[in-house]
Tab-separated table of C-alpha atoms and ligand atoms in Angstrom:
chain	number	residue	atom	x	y	z
N	1	MET	CA	68.801	257.710	-163.159
N	2	ASN	CA	65.979	255.651	-165.074
N	3	ASP	CA	68.781	252.918	-165.841
N	4	LEU	CA	66.249	250.326	-165.633
N	5	ALA	CA	63.596	251.800	-168.194
N	6	GLY	CA	61.982	248.178	-169.613
N	7	TRP	CA	62.714	246.326	-167.105
N	8	THR	CA	59.904	243.910	-164.807
N	9	VAL	CA	61.140	242.957	-161.372
N	10	LEU	CA	59.212	241.184	-159.182
N	11	VAL	CA	60.336	241.601	-155.215
N	12	THR	CA	59.199	239.500	-152.062
N	13	ALA	CA	59.180	240.928	-148.882
N	14	GLY	CA	57.952	240.783	-145.025
N	15	GLY	CA	57.533	237.526	-142.949
N	16	THR	CA	54.572	234.816	-143.685
N	17	ARG	CA	52.666	234.125	-140.845
N	18	GLU	CA	51.011	230.742	-141.075
N	19	PRO	CA	48.047	230.145	-139.035
N	20	ILE	CA	47.407	227.675	-135.841
N	21	ASP	CA	44.308	228.758	-134.922
N	22	PRO	CA	42.137	232.106	-136.056
N	23	VAL	CA	44.259	234.073	-133.977
N	24	ARG	CA	47.845	232.803	-133.826
N	25	TYR	CA	50.109	231.909	-136.242
N	26	ILE	CA	53.850	230.719	-136.675
N	27	GLY	CA	55.944	233.567	-137.663
N	28	ASN	CA	59.550	235.632	-138.034
N	29	ARG	CA	61.193	238.952	-137.657
N	30	SER	CA	61.501	240.505	-140.689
N	31	SER	CA	60.771	243.793	-140.781
N	32	GLY	CA	59.899	243.750	-144.890
N	33	ARG	CA	62.270	246.285	-144.724
N	34	MET	CA	65.352	245.375	-147.235
N	35	GLY	CA	62.438	243.984	-149.642
N	36	ASN	CA	60.526	247.180	-149.451
N	37	GLU	CA	63.806	249.429	-150.749
N	38	ILE	CA	64.745	247.243	-153.185
N	39	ALA	CA	61.247	247.863	-154.386
N	40	VAL	CA	61.142	251.360	-154.306
N	41	ASP	CA	65.135	252.248	-155.348
N	42	ALA	CA	64.176	249.603	-158.367
N	43	ALA	CA	61.185	251.701	-159.261
N	44	SER	CA	62.833	254.883	-158.600
N	45	ARG	CA	64.826	253.732	-161.130
N	46	GLY	CA	62.471	253.080	-164.115
N	47	ALA	CA	61.290	249.945	-163.927
N	48	GLN	CA	57.457	248.238	-163.803
N	49	VAL	CA	58.042	246.782	-160.013
N	50	THR	CA	55.666	244.350	-158.273
N	51	LEU	CA	55.664	243.335	-154.688
N	52	VAL	CA	54.853	240.569	-153.140
N	53	THR	CA	54.693	241.690	-149.597
N	54	THR	CA	53.518	239.979	-145.526
N	55	MET	CA	53.824	243.717	-144.424
N	56	THR	CA	52.950	247.118	-144.922
N	57	PRO	CA	54.002	248.653	-148.028
N	58	PRO	CA	55.671	251.688	-148.924
N	59	ASP	CA	54.861	254.431	-151.173
N	60	PHE	CA	55.759	253.992	-154.741
N	61	ALA	CA	55.477	253.605	-158.395
N	62	GLY	CA	54.867	249.813	-158.391
N	63	GLU	CA	52.012	246.887	-157.784
N	64	VAL	CA	51.836	245.528	-154.254
N	65	VAL	CA	50.108	242.298	-153.826
N	66	ASP	CA	49.495	241.295	-149.796
N	67	VAL	CA	49.522	238.119	-148.739
N	68	GLU	CA	49.809	236.101	-145.496
N	69	THR	CA	51.411	232.854	-145.846
N	70	ALA	CA	53.879	230.806	-147.900
N	71	ALA	CA	51.384	229.217	-149.803
N	72	GLU	CA	49.936	232.890	-150.946
N	73	MET	CA	53.374	234.028	-151.701
N	74	ALA	CA	54.345	231.223	-153.949
N	75	GLU	CA	50.851	230.776	-155.356
N	76	THR	CA	51.276	235.079	-156.402
N	77	VAL	CA	54.846	234.333	-157.529
N	78	TRP	CA	55.540	231.405	-159.543
N	79	GLU	CA	51.720	233.192	-161.651
N	80	ARG	CA	53.877	236.284	-162.299
N	81	ALA	CA	57.676	234.148	-162.440
N	82	PRO	CA	57.233	234.436	-166.441
N	83	HIS	CA	56.504	237.722	-167.709
N	84	GLN	CA	59.696	239.191	-164.880
N	85	ASP	CA	62.966	240.021	-165.580
N	86	VAL	CA	63.985	239.087	-162.620
N	87	ILE	CA	62.971	238.169	-159.376
N	88	VAL	CA	64.185	239.549	-155.581
N	89	MET	CA	63.127	237.411	-153.357
N	90	ALA	CA	63.880	239.312	-149.900
N	91	ALA	CA	60.795	237.858	-147.880
N	92	ALA	CA	61.776	235.674	-144.955
N	93	VAL	CA	59.141	232.176	-145.899
N	94	ALA	CA	57.933	230.053	-143.718
N	95	ASP	CA	60.039	226.533	-144.315
N	96	PHE	CA	57.711	224.933	-142.109
N	97	ARG	CA	53.557	225.724	-141.610
N	98	PRO	CA	51.355	223.704	-139.285
N	99	VAL	CA	49.007	221.156	-141.002
N	100	VAL	CA	46.015	222.023	-139.575
N	101	ALA	CA	45.137	225.781	-139.333
N	102	HIS	CA	42.075	225.094	-136.321
N	103	SER	CA	38.884	226.889	-137.578
N	104	THR	CA	38.474	228.155	-133.895
N	105	LYS	CA	40.643	229.567	-131.138
N	106	LEU	CA	42.203	227.193	-129.433
N	107	SER	CA	41.744	226.959	-125.486
N	108	ARG	CA	44.068	227.236	-122.693
N	109	ALA	CA	40.784	224.928	-120.520
N	110	ASP	CA	42.545	222.078	-123.211
N	111	GLY	CA	46.281	222.186	-122.579
N	112	PRO	CA	48.785	222.996	-124.312
N	113	PRO	CA	48.511	221.767	-128.066
N	114	VAL	CA	50.768	219.985	-130.078
N	115	ILE	CA	51.132	221.294	-133.549
N	116	GLU	CA	52.649	219.380	-135.966
N	117	LEU	CA	54.306	220.122	-138.946
N	118	GLU	CA	54.943	220.024	-142.716
N	119	PRO	CA	57.137	221.722	-145.502
N	120	ALA	CA	56.358	224.400	-146.563
N	121	PRO	CA	56.146	225.772	-150.454
N	122	ASP	CA	59.912	226.592	-151.510
N	123	VAL	CA	58.887	229.523	-152.860
N	124	LEU	CA	62.619	230.255	-154.842
N	125	ALA	CA	63.185	226.966	-156.029
N	126	GLY	CA	59.506	226.650	-157.755
N	127	VAL	CA	60.508	230.741	-159.031
N	128	ILE	CA	63.440	228.846	-160.597
N	129	GLU	CA	61.332	225.993	-162.619
N	130	ARG	CA	59.105	228.766	-164.347
N	131	ASN	CA	61.262	230.994	-165.264
N	132	GLN	CA	65.315	229.945	-166.510
N	133	GLY	CA	65.577	233.275	-167.926
N	134	ALA	CA	65.660	236.192	-165.246
N	135	ILE	CA	67.891	236.793	-163.039
N	136	VAL	CA	67.156	235.577	-159.504
N	137	VAL	CA	68.230	237.605	-156.454
N	138	GLY	CA	68.216	234.697	-153.115
N	139	PHE	CA	69.109	236.080	-149.881
N	140	ALA	CA	70.186	234.431	-146.866
N	141	ALA	CA	69.184	235.277	-142.816
N	142	GLU	CA	72.308	233.277	-141.288
N	143	THR	CA	73.040	233.362	-137.414
N	144	GLY	CA	77.055	233.576	-137.486
N	145	SER	CA	79.296	232.413	-139.869
N	146	LEU	CA	78.867	232.560	-143.943
N	147	GLU	CA	79.860	229.242	-145.037
N	148	ARG	CA	76.268	227.755	-145.118
N	149	ALA	CA	75.467	230.443	-147.184
N	150	VAL	CA	78.419	230.214	-150.103
N	151	ALA	CA	76.757	226.350	-149.875
N	152	LYS	CA	73.104	227.938	-150.654
N	153	ALA	CA	74.217	230.097	-153.788
N	154	GLN	CA	75.307	227.148	-155.395
N	155	SER	CA	73.280	224.709	-155.249
N	156	LYS	CA	69.867	227.079	-154.928
N	157	GLY	CA	70.139	228.244	-158.320
N	158	VAL	CA	70.412	231.771	-158.004
N	159	ASP	CA	71.841	234.023	-160.172
N	160	VAL	CA	72.832	235.896	-156.937
N	161	LEU	CA	72.725	235.178	-153.068
N	162	VAL	CA	72.635	238.036	-150.169
N	163	ALA	CA	73.934	237.020	-147.290
N	164	ASN	CA	73.778	238.550	-143.877
N	165	ASP	CA	74.463	237.745	-140.013
N	166	VAL	CA	71.393	239.019	-138.380
N	167	LEU	CA	73.063	238.751	-135.546
N	168	ALA	CA	75.387	241.423	-135.811
N	169	THR	CA	75.486	244.969	-135.025
N	170	GLY	CA	73.902	246.971	-137.447
N	171	SER	CA	72.346	244.153	-138.999
N	172	GLY	CA	68.744	242.433	-139.622
N	173	PHE	CA	65.300	242.159	-138.601
N	174	GLY	CA	64.290	245.466	-138.600
N	175	THR	CA	67.291	247.837	-138.727
N	176	ALA	CA	67.910	250.949	-141.215
N	177	THR	CA	71.046	249.310	-142.104
N	178	ASN	CA	72.521	246.292	-142.953
N	179	GLN	CA	76.150	244.963	-143.727
N	180	VAL	CA	75.313	241.819	-146.319
N	181	THR	CA	77.478	239.146	-148.251
N	182	ILE	CA	76.832	239.376	-152.002
N	183	ILE	CA	77.823	235.333	-153.175
N	184	MET	CA	77.664	234.475	-156.924
N	185	PRO	CA	77.493	230.756	-157.639
N	186	ASP	CA	80.799	230.823	-158.989
N	187	GLY	CA	82.081	230.928	-155.426
N	188	THR	CA	82.924	234.759	-155.471
N	189	ILE	CA	82.793	236.619	-152.136
N	190	ASP	CA	82.137	240.795	-151.785
N	191	PRO	CA	81.713	241.538	-148.329
N	192	TRP	CA	79.485	245.101	-148.606
N	193	PRO	CA	80.200	247.791	-145.448
N	194	LEU	CA	77.684	248.249	-143.190
N	195	VAL	CA	75.222	250.768	-144.960
N	196	SER	CA	71.650	251.494	-145.004
N	197	LYS	CA	69.218	249.202	-146.501
N	198	ALA	CA	68.370	251.976	-149.036
N	199	GLU	CA	71.909	251.990	-150.181
N	200	VAL	CA	71.906	248.137	-150.494
N	201	ALA	CA	69.427	248.439	-152.420
N	202	HIS	CA	70.853	250.660	-155.105
N	203	ARG	CA	74.105	248.827	-154.979
N	204	LEU	CA	71.946	245.835	-155.181
N	205	TRP	CA	70.344	247.583	-158.999
N	206	ASP	CA	73.781	248.640	-160.009
N	207	LEU	CA	75.098	245.219	-159.720
N	208	LEU	CA	71.642	243.050	-161.299
N	209	VAL	CA	72.423	245.797	-164.104
N	210	GLU	CA	76.572	244.899	-164.550
N	211	LEU	CA	74.643	240.929	-165.089
N	212	ARG	CA	72.378	242.082	-167.672
N	213	ALA	CA	74.987	244.068	-169.225
N	214	GLN	CA	77.712	241.071	-169.724
N	215	GLN	CA	74.158	238.067	-170.241
N	216	ASP	CA	73.540	240.703	-173.009
L	301	LIG	N1	62.623	231.326	-149.356
L	301	LIG	C1	61.568	230.244	-150.089
L	301	LIG	N2	60.657	229.461	-149.782
L	301	LIG	C2	60.801	228.506	-148.570
L	301	LIG	C3	62.259	229.860	-147.923
L	301	LIG	C4	63.244	229.721	-147.993
L	301	LIG	O1	61.924	231.477	-151.198
L	301	LIG	N3	59.816	228.239	-148.406
L	301	LIG	C5	63.589	231.731	-149.709
L	301	LIG	C6	63.398	232.832	-149.288
L	301	LIG	O2	62.902	233.883	-149.933
L	301	LIG	C7	65.354	233.228	-149.375
L	301	LIG	C8	66.420	232.194	-149.873
L	301	LIG	O3	65.269	230.795	-150.237
L	301	LIG	O4	65.492	234.331	-150.328
L	301	LIG	C9	67.419	231.596	-148.628
L	301	LIG	O5	66.037	231.072	-147.393
L	301	LIG	P1	67.102	230.167	-146.746
L	301	LIG	O6	65.311	229.989	-144.642
L	301	LIG	O7	68.354	231.372	-145.826
L	301	LIG	O8	67.647	229.185	-146.903
L	301	LIG	P2	66.854	228.006	-146.281
L	301	LIG	O9	67.349	226.491	-147.525
L	301	LIG	O10	64.895	227.233	-146.032
L	301	LIG	O11	68.129	227.394	-145.718
L	301	LIG	P3	67.930	227.230	-143.998
L	301	LIG	O12	68.748	225.960	-143.650
L	301	LIG	O13	68.355	228.337	-143.471
L	301	LIG	O14	66.869	227.435	-143.253
């Protein structure tokens, strides 16, 4: 299948790490697996793929940019955003980061530190500002009801929101499978079955091919 030939796509994957000191960080449980599968499937269908990730990338025919923090992810993605047909934001990006990243290791002897946080850049919002023509896919990792995800699909300016309950059996961080629900900004909700992350990736690109055909 070569149905993505001529498409330029950017995929984010993994969880960002926000430094507290040179040794410690604030992070999250994202494994990068879902984003990796999305990048691999797109490349196998002929797209020109850039994978921006905090994790070990798969072996595939695409460009890889390693990043660590939300700020690095923002800079990398925003620079490339204007040139993309599709941007898939599968990464779990920090919402907050320490105001100060200490240059030397904090010592136990100094007692428990108070770590003040500030908002991290909203990568998705910056993408939408920079490229109104691209198809933008957001992800929403929820814990329980997907009600909040429906609101996100409407408020974030995405074309598609892929929501999943990370507490559900077989879904979530590090698993090989995922049960996602596709939410469109018009409120349409389509729960997909529990399938491999590779299969979710494949179905997602099928959906994006359909969406793009509707736009042309
Ligand atoms: N995202 C982003 N930049 C951030 C945080 C999140 O670009 N600093 C993106 C994620 O990559 C994802 C989407 O925004 O595609 C939704 O992330 P989520 O954490 O569910 O959204 P929030 O608005 O942060 O919602 P919550 O209230 O659950 O924290």
